[in-house]
Amino acid sequence: MIEVRTVLTQAETIYHEFGPVAGKPLIRGAVAAVLKNPYAGRYEPNILPMMEELNAVGLEMAHRLVAAMGVQADDIEGYGKGAIVGAAGELEHGALWHVPGGYAMRELLGWKGDRDSYKQGQGGGQKGLEAGRALSIVPSTKKVGAPGTKLDVPLTHVTASYVRGHFDAIEVYVPGAPAADEVVFILAMSTGARIHERVGGLKPEQISKFDGLR
């Protein structure tokens, strides 16, 4: 069921945006995998088998992205995910990425919970939320598009979604993808706040262990 055609990885280092050079540059990166869509061209009521198959893809992509950024997992402060579905697929095929993509990053970054507790009928998803880092829900976006379609993938703080300085996005696309019968699955990460953030709000050092639940 899993057929990967290509994987594109990008990383950027931002030193300043018109203001002074930052003491610590911001590193942002994304990894995009182009996969065959086994449900393209038809309506399939049960698409959950694909979600299970994507778990290993998500883990490999998360490790690949941290390595490409040249940092350690503990250096990552922001994350997000997305999907671009080819024209013969439907938006719901991109939604298959929510668990495999999100929990791959969270587990790599220090979350200690149980991803199975988020399956339907198992307690509404509270089990394990107080453990470790990466407590925040991973922001996401998706669309159906033609080859070369660009996607602005949102980024928020890994432990508290309300950290205003970490509200960001990174533009991602793969040239020539997705074909009509493909899906581009994307993970994105950053090492900190926007380079000259100065609009107030909650700061990372003010986060309590419960902020990730909000």
mmCIF file of C-alpha atoms in Angstrom:
data_model
loop_
_atom_site.group_PDB
_atom_site.id
_atom_site.type_symbol
_atom_site.label_atom_id
_atom_site.label_comp_id
_atom_site.label_asym_id
_atom_site.label_seq_id
_atom_site.Cartn_x
_atom_site.Cartn_y
_atom_site.Cartn_z
ATOM 1 C CA MET A 1 0.000 0.000 0.000
ATOM 2 C CA ILE A 2 2.956 2.354 0.640
ATOM 3 C CA GLU A 3 4.719 3.431 -2.575
ATOM 4 C CA VAL A 4 7.069 6.403 -2.178
ATOM 5 C CA ARG A 5 8.117 8.155 -5.387
ATOM 6 C CA THR A 6 10.303 10.926 -4.009
ATOM 7 C CA VAL A 7 11.203 12.728 -0.798
ATOM 8 C CA LEU A 8 12.156 16.412 -0.729
ATOM 9 C CA THR A 9 13.812 17.996 2.312
ATOM 10 C CA GLN A 10 14.413 21.721 2.792
ATOM 11 C CA ALA A 11 16.003 23.786 5.547
ATOM 12 C CA GLU A 12 16.544 27.514 5.911
ATOM 13 C CA THR A 13 18.553 29.589 8.383
ATOM 14 C CA ILE A 14 17.168 33.068 9.095
ATOM 15 C CA TYR A 15 19.568 35.647 10.578
ATOM 16 C CA HIS A 16 17.408 38.791 10.453
ATOM 17 C CA GLU A 17 14.458 40.467 8.755
ATOM 18 C CA PHE A 18 15.412 44.137 8.385
ATOM 19 C CA GLY A 19 16.279 44.353 12.093
ATOM 20 C CA PRO A 20 19.533 43.457 13.872
ATOM 21 C CA VAL A 21 21.196 40.093 13.317
ATOM 22 C CA ALA A 22 19.852 37.675 15.906
ATOM 23 C CA GLY A 23 22.196 36.228 18.484
ATOM 24 C CA LYS A 24 20.780 32.818 17.607
ATOM 25 C CA PRO A 25 19.491 32.293 14.051
ATOM 26 C CA LEU A 26 16.155 30.638 13.431
ATOM 27 C CA ILE A 27 16.216 27.337 11.547
ATOM 28 C CA ARG A 28 13.052 26.172 9.817
ATOM 29 C CA GLY A 29 12.668 23.039 7.752
ATOM 30 C CA ALA A 30 10.218 20.747 6.020
ATOM 31 C CA VAL A 31 10.195 17.277 4.557
ATOM 32 C CA ALA A 32 7.700 16.214 1.886
ATOM 33 C CA ALA A 33 7.123 12.640 0.726
ATOM 34 C CA VAL A 34 5.243 11.901 -2.485
ATOM 35 C CA LEU A 35 3.241 8.690 -2.193
ATOM 36 C CA LYS A 36 0.933 6.763 -4.476
ATOM 37 C CA ASN A 37 -2.695 7.249 -3.430
ATOM 38 C CA PRO A 38 -4.259 3.762 -3.315
ATOM 39 C CA TYR A 39 -7.742 5.296 -3.153
ATOM 40 C CA ALA A 40 -7.408 7.637 -6.151
ATOM 41 C CA GLY A 41 -10.221 7.619 -8.677
ATOM 42 C CA ARG A 42 -12.815 5.926 -6.470
ATOM 43 C CA TYR A 43 -14.690 6.274 -3.221
ATOM 44 C CA GLU A 44 -13.445 3.884 -0.535
ATOM 45 C CA PRO A 45 -15.511 3.852 2.695
ATOM 46 C CA ASN A 46 -12.715 2.365 4.848
ATOM 47 C CA ILE A 47 -9.461 4.259 4.405
ATOM 48 C CA LEU A 48 -8.052 3.579 7.882
ATOM 49 C CA PRO A 49 -5.687 0.785 6.733
ATOM 50 C CA MET A 50 -3.636 3.462 4.954
ATOM 51 C CA MET A 51 -3.350 5.441 8.203
ATOM 52 C CA GLU A 52 -1.757 2.470 9.962
ATOM 53 C CA GLU A 53 0.670 1.954 7.071
ATOM 54 C CA LEU A 54 1.739 5.610 7.250
ATOM 55 C CA ASN A 55 3.035 5.327 10.832
ATOM 56 C CA ALA A 56 6.468 4.103 9.733
ATOM 57 C CA VAL A 57 6.606 6.785 7.016
ATOM 58 C CA GLY A 58 5.961 9.508 9.578
ATOM 59 C CA LEU A 59 8.702 8.317 11.920
ATOM 60 C CA GLU A 60 11.281 8.089 9.131
ATOM 61 C CA MET A 61 10.367 11.571 7.861
ATOM 62 C CA ALA A 62 10.589 13.135 11.334
ATOM 63 C CA HIS A 63 14.086 11.747 11.887
ATOM 64 C CA ARG A 64 15.138 12.806 8.384
ATOM 65 C CA LEU A 65 13.961 16.376 8.960
ATOM 66 C CA VAL A 66 15.781 16.876 12.282
ATOM 67 C CA ALA A 67 18.974 15.545 10.676
ATOM 68 C CA ALA A 68 18.592 17.849 7.660
ATOM 69 C CA MET A 69 18.175 20.866 9.938
ATOM 70 C CA GLY A 70 21.444 19.973 11.656
ATOM 71 C CA VAL A 71 19.999 20.149 15.168
ATOM 72 C CA GLN A 72 18.989 17.828 17.996
ATOM 73 C CA ALA A 73 15.409 16.911 18.849
ATOM 74 C CA ASP A 74 15.621 19.046 22.010
ATOM 75 C CA ASP A 75 16.342 22.103 19.834
ATOM 76 C CA ILE A 76 12.961 21.905 18.083
ATOM 77 C CA GLU A 77 10.404 24.384 19.443
ATOM 78 C CA GLY A 78 7.784 24.532 16.695
ATOM 79 C CA TYR A 79 6.039 22.023 14.453
ATOM 80 C CA GLY A 80 3.276 21.535 11.919
ATOM 81 C CA LYS A 81 2.098 19.194 9.180
ATOM 82 C CA GLY A 82 0.142 19.172 5.953
ATOM 83 C CA ALA A 83 -0.898 17.250 2.861
ATOM 84 C CA ILE A 84 -1.517 18.006 -0.815
ATOM 85 C CA VAL A 85 -3.838 15.500 -2.482
ATOM 86 C CA GLY A 86 -3.757 14.936 -6.223
ATOM 87 C CA ALA A 87 -6.834 15.695 -8.313
ATOM 88 C CA ALA A 88 -8.057 12.079 -8.452
ATOM 89 C CA GLY A 89 -8.180 11.934 -4.647
ATOM 90 C CA GLU A 90 -10.289 13.637 -2.019
ATOM 91 C CA LEU A 91 -9.469 15.921 0.893
ATOM 92 C CA GLU A 92 -10.117 13.121 3.379
ATOM 93 C CA HIS A 93 -7.119 11.230 2.010
ATOM 94 C CA GLY A 94 -4.937 14.075 3.293
ATOM 95 C CA ALA A 95 -6.559 13.724 6.719
ATOM 96 C CA LEU A 96 -4.966 10.270 6.978
ATOM 97 C CA TRP A 97 -1.785 12.127 7.946
ATOM 98 C CA HIS A 98 -3.109 13.497 11.253
ATOM 99 C CA VAL A 99 -2.046 10.614 13.487
ATOM 100 C CA PRO A 100 1.002 9.227 11.607
ATOM 101 C CA GLY A 101 2.525 12.649 10.968
ATOM 102 C CA GLY A 102 1.630 14.350 14.221
ATOM 103 C CA TYR A 103 2.573 11.609 16.639
ATOM 104 C CA ALA A 104 5.774 10.802 14.780
ATOM 105 C CA MET A 105 7.042 14.300 15.576
ATOM 106 C CA ARG A 106 5.650 14.353 19.096
ATOM 107 C CA GLU A 107 7.268 11.048 20.019
ATOM 108 C CA LEU A 108 10.611 12.092 18.554
ATOM 109 C CA LEU A 109 10.484 15.371 20.481
ATOM 110 C CA GLY A 110 9.823 13.785 23.861
ATOM 111 C CA TRP A 111 6.096 13.120 24.264
ATOM 112 C CA LYS A 112 5.572 10.086 26.506
ATOM 113 C CA GLY A 113 1.907 9.357 25.928
ATOM 114 C CA ASP A 114 0.155 6.527 24.114
ATOM 115 C CA ARG A 115 -0.968 7.338 20.568
ATOM 116 C CA ASP A 116 -3.474 4.467 20.685
ATOM 117 C CA SER A 117 -5.398 6.335 23.388
ATOM 118 C CA TYR A 118 -6.502 8.770 20.672
ATOM 119 C CA LYS A 119 -8.372 6.139 18.704
ATOM 120 C CA GLN A 120 -12.139 6.456 18.694
ATOM 121 C CA GLY A 121 -13.772 5.136 21.839
ATOM 122 C CA GLN A 122 -10.696 5.174 24.074
ATOM 123 C CA GLY A 123 -11.261 7.988 26.515
ATOM 124 C CA GLY A 124 -11.251 11.086 24.333
ATOM 125 C CA GLY A 125 -7.508 11.496 24.100
ATOM 126 C CA GLN A 126 -6.443 12.629 27.580
ATOM 127 C CA LYS A 127 -4.233 9.665 28.475
ATOM 128 C CA GLY A 128 -0.566 10.587 28.725
ATOM 129 C CA LEU A 129 -0.938 14.278 27.931
ATOM 130 C CA GLU A 130 0.943 15.429 31.032
ATOM 131 C CA ALA A 131 4.079 13.470 30.149
ATOM 132 C CA GLY A 132 7.178 14.905 28.502
ATOM 133 C CA ARG A 133 7.462 17.607 25.828
ATOM 134 C CA ALA A 134 5.447 18.135 22.658
ATOM 135 C CA LEU A 135 2.098 18.350 24.439
ATOM 136 C CA SER A 136 0.475 20.660 21.896
ATOM 137 C CA ILE A 137 -1.772 19.438 19.139
ATOM 138 C CA VAL A 138 0.150 19.632 15.861
ATOM 139 C CA PRO A 139 -1.387 22.296 13.579
ATOM 140 C CA SER A 140 -2.333 21.112 10.130
ATOM 141 C CA THR A 141 -3.554 22.147 6.721
ATOM 142 C CA LYS A 142 -4.396 20.292 3.520
ATOM 143 C CA LYS A 143 -5.767 20.846 0.035
ATOM 144 C CA VAL A 144 -6.443 19.108 -3.256
ATOM 145 C CA GLY A 145 -4.183 20.427 -5.991
ATOM 146 C CA ALA A 146 -2.324 19.968 -9.258
ATOM 147 C CA PRO A 147 1.416 19.249 -9.684
ATOM 148 C CA GLY A 148 3.485 22.061 -8.190
ATOM 149 C CA THR A 149 0.759 23.188 -5.787
ATOM 150 C CA LYS A 150 2.196 25.113 -2.833
ATOM 151 C CA LEU A 151 1.036 24.714 0.756
ATOM 152 C CA ASP A 152 1.590 27.088 3.679
ATOM 153 C CA VAL A 153 2.159 24.708 6.593
ATOM 154 C CA PRO A 154 1.383 26.295 9.988
ATOM 155 C CA LEU A 155 3.829 26.145 12.890
ATOM 156 C CA THR A 156 3.085 26.530 16.604
ATOM 157 C CA HIS A 157 4.999 25.901 19.832
ATOM 158 C CA VAL A 158 5.459 22.208 20.612
ATOM 159 C CA THR A 159 4.310 22.444 24.227
ATOM 160 C CA ALA A 160 1.874 25.371 24.368
ATOM 161 C CA SER A 161 -0.109 26.403 21.313
ATOM 162 C CA TYR A 162 -0.699 29.871 22.786
ATOM 163 C CA VAL A 163 2.948 30.986 22.563
ATOM 164 C CA ARG A 164 2.319 33.902 20.215
ATOM 165 C CA GLY A 165 5.901 34.391 19.058
ATOM 166 C CA HIS A 166 5.941 30.897 17.546
ATOM 167 C CA PHE A 167 2.900 31.432 15.294
ATOM 168 C CA ASP A 168 4.483 30.936 11.893
ATOM 169 C CA ALA A 169 4.204 29.078 8.579
ATOM 170 C CA ILE A 170 6.545 27.631 5.992
ATOM 171 C CA GLU A 171 5.762 27.333 2.275
ATOM 172 C CA VAL A 172 6.289 23.837 0.894
ATOM 173 C CA TYR A 173 5.887 22.278 -2.536
ATOM 174 C CA VAL A 174 7.419 19.490 -4.589
ATOM 175 C CA PRO A 175 8.015 20.283 -8.280
ATOM 176 C CA GLY A 176 5.904 17.980 -10.434
ATOM 177 C CA ALA A 177 3.867 16.636 -7.529
ATOM 178 C CA PRO A 178 1.319 15.519 -6.713
ATOM 179 C CA ALA A 179 0.204 13.689 -9.823
ATOM 180 C CA ALA A 180 -3.523 12.995 -9.893
ATOM 181 C CA ASP A 181 -3.029 9.632 -8.176
ATOM 182 C CA GLU A 182 -0.545 10.828 -5.531
ATOM 183 C CA VAL A 183 -0.472 12.553 -2.138
ATOM 184 C CA VAL A 184 2.291 14.780 -0.785
ATOM 185 C CA PHE A 185 2.619 14.328 2.979
ATOM 186 C CA ILE A 186 4.540 17.087 4.790
ATOM 187 C CA LEU A 187 6.167 17.618 8.203
ATOM 188 C CA ALA A 188 7.626 20.971 9.278
ATOM 189 C CA MET A 189 9.677 22.109 12.272
ATOM 190 C CA SER A 190 11.414 25.208 13.612
ATOM 191 C CA THR A 191 13.955 25.948 16.329
ATOM 192 C CA GLY A 192 12.316 29.014 17.817
ATOM 193 C CA ALA A 193 10.118 32.057 17.536
ATOM 194 C CA ARG A 194 9.890 34.364 14.533
ATOM 195 C CA ILE A 195 13.253 36.077 14.227
ATOM 196 C CA HIS A 196 12.125 39.487 15.543
ATOM 197 C CA GLU A 197 8.942 38.521 17.414
ATOM 198 C CA ARG A 198 7.742 41.396 19.596
ATOM 199 C CA VAL A 199 3.940 41.320 19.838
ATOM 200 C CA GLY A 200 3.681 40.090 23.426
ATOM 201 C CA GLY A 201 1.701 37.134 24.705
ATOM 202 C CA LEU A 202 2.773 33.954 26.494
ATOM 203 C CA LYS A 203 6.526 33.271 26.453
ATOM 204 C CA PRO A 204 8.113 29.791 26.387
ATOM 205 C CA GLU A 205 9.605 30.312 29.851
ATOM 206 C CA GLN A 206 6.100 30.960 31.240
ATOM 207 C CA ILE A 207 4.669 27.622 30.095
ATOM 208 C CA SER A 208 3.177 25.360 32.739
ATOM 209 C CA LYS A 209 2.794 21.612 32.237
ATOM 210 C CA PHE A 210 -0.905 22.112 31.515
ATOM 211 C CA ASP A 211 -0.570 24.696 28.750
ATOM 212 C CA GLY A 212 -0.215 21.985 26.135
ATOM 213 C CA LEU A 213 -3.782 20.869 26.823
ATOM 214 C CA ARG A 214 -5.242 24.166 25.721
#
